[in-house]
Coordinates of N, CA and C in Angstrom, one line a residue:
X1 N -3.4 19.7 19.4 CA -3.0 18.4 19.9 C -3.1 17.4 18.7
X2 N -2.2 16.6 18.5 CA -2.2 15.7 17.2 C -2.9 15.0 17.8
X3 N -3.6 13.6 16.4 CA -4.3 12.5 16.7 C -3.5 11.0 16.9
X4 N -4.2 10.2 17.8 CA -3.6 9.2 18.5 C -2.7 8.3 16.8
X5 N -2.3 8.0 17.0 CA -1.6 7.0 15.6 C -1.9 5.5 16.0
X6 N -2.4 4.9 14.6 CA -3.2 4.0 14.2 C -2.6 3.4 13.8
X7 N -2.0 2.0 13.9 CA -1.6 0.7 12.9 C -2.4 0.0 12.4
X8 N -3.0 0.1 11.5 CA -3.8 -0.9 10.5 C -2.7 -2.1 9.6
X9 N -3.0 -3.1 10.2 CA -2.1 -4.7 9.2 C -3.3 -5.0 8.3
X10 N -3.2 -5.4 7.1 CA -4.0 -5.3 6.0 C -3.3 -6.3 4.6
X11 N -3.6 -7.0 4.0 CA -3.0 -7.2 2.5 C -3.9 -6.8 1.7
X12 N -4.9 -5.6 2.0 CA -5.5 -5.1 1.3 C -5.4 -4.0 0.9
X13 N -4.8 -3.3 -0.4 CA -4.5 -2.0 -0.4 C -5.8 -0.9 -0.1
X14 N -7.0 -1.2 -0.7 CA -8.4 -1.3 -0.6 C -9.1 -0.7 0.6
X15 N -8.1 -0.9 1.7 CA -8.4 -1.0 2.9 C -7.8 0.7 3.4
X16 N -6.4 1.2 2.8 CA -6.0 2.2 3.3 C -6.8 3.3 2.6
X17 N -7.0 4.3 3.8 CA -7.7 5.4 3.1 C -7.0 6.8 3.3
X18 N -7.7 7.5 2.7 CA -7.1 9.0 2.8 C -6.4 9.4 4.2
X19 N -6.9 9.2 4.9 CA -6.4 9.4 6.6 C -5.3 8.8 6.7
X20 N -4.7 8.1 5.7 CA -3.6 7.1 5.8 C -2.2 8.1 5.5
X21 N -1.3 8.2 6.4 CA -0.6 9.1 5.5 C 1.0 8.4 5.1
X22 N 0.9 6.9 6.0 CA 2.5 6.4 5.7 C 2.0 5.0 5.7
X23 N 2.8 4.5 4.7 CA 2.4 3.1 4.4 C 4.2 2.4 4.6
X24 N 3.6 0.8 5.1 CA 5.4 0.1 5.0 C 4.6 -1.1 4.3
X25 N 5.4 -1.6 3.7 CA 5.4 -2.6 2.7 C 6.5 -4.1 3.4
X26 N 6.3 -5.3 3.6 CA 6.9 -6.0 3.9 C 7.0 -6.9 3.3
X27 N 8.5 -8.2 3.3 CA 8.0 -8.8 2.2 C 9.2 -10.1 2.9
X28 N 8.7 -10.9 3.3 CA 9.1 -12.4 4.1 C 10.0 -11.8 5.1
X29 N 9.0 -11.0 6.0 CA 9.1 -10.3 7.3 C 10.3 -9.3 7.3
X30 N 10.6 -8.8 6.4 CA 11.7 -7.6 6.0 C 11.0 -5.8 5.4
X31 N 11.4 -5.1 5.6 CA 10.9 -3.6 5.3 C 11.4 -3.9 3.5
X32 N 10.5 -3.7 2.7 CA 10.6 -3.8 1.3 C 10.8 -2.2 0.9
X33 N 9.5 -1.5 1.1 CA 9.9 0.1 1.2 C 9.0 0.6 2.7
X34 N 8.9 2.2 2.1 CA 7.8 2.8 3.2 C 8.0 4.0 2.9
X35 N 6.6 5.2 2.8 CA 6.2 6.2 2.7 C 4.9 6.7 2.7
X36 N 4.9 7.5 1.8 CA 3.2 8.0 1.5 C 2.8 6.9 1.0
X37 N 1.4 6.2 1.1 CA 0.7 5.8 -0.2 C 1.2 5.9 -1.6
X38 N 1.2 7.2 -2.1 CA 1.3 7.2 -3.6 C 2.4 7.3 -3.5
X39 N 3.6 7.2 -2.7 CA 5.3 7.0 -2.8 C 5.1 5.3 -3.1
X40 N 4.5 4.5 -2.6 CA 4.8 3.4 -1.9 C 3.9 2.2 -3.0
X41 N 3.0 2.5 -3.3 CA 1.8 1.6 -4.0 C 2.2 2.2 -5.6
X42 N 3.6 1.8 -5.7 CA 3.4 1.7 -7.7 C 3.7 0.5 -8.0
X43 N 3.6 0.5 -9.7 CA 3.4 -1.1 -10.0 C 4.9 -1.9 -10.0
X44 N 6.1 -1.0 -9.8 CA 7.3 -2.0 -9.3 C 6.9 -2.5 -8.2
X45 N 6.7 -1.4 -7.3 CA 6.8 -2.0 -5.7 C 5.5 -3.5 -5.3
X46 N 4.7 -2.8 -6.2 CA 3.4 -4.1 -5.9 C 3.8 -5.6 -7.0
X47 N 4.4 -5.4 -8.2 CA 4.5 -6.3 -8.7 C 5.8 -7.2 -8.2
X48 N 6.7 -6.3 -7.7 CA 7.9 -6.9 -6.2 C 7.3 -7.6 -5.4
X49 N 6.3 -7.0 -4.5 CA 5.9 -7.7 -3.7 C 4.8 -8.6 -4.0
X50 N 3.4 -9.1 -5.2 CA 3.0 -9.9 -5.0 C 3.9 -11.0 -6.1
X51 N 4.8 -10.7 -6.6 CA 5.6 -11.4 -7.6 C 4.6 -11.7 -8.5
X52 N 3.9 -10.7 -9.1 CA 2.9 -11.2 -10.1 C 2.3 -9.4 -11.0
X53 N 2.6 -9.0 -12.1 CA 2.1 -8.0 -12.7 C 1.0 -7.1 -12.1
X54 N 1.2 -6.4 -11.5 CA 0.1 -5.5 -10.6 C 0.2 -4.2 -10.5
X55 N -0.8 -3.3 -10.0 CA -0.3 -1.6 -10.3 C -1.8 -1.2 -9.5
X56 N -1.5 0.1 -8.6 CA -2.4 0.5 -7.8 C -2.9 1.7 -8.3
X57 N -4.5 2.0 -8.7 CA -4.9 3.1 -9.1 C -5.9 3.6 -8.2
X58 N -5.6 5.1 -8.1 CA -6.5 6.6 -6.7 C -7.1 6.7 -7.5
X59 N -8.6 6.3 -7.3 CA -9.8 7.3 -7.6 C -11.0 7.4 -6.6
X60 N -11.4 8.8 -6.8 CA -12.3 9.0 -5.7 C -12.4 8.7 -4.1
X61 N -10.5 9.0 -3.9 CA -9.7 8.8 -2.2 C -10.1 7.3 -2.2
X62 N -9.5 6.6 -3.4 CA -10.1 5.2 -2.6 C -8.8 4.2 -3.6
X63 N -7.8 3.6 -3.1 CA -6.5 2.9 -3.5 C -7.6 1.7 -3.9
X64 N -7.2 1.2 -5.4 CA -7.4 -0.2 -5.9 C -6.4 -1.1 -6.5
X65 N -6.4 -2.5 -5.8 CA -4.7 -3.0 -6.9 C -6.0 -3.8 -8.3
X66 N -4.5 -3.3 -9.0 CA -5.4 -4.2 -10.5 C -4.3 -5.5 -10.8
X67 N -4.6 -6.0 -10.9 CA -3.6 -7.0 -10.7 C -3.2 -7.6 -12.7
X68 N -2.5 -8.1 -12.8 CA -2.2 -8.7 -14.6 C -2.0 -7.2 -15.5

């Protein structure tokens, strides 16, 4: 039996964890993209969406944005 599915709303990348397996990205209430995590959190898509130099690095199952 599969497990129940979870929506977590967040602007924290920080926040998604390994158990996470699809991420959507929105951006002035519109679908920007959506996939995996590591499909989804690169530094186009994050620097798209905070309009500001940014890039998301996995270590130790744990997503961090670095921002500049």
């Amino acid at each position: 039996k599969a497990a129940p599915a979870i929506i977590l709303v967040t602007h924290h990348i920080e926040e998604v964890g390994p158990w996470i397996n699809r991420v959507l990205l929105l951006k002035q209430g519109k679908v920007m993209t959506e996939g995996s995590p590591k499909k989804v959190f690169t530094s186009k898509n994050l620097t798209q969406l905070f309009d500001f130099p940014c890039k998301a690095k996995y270590t130790a199952a744990r997503w961090t944005l670095v921002m500049g």
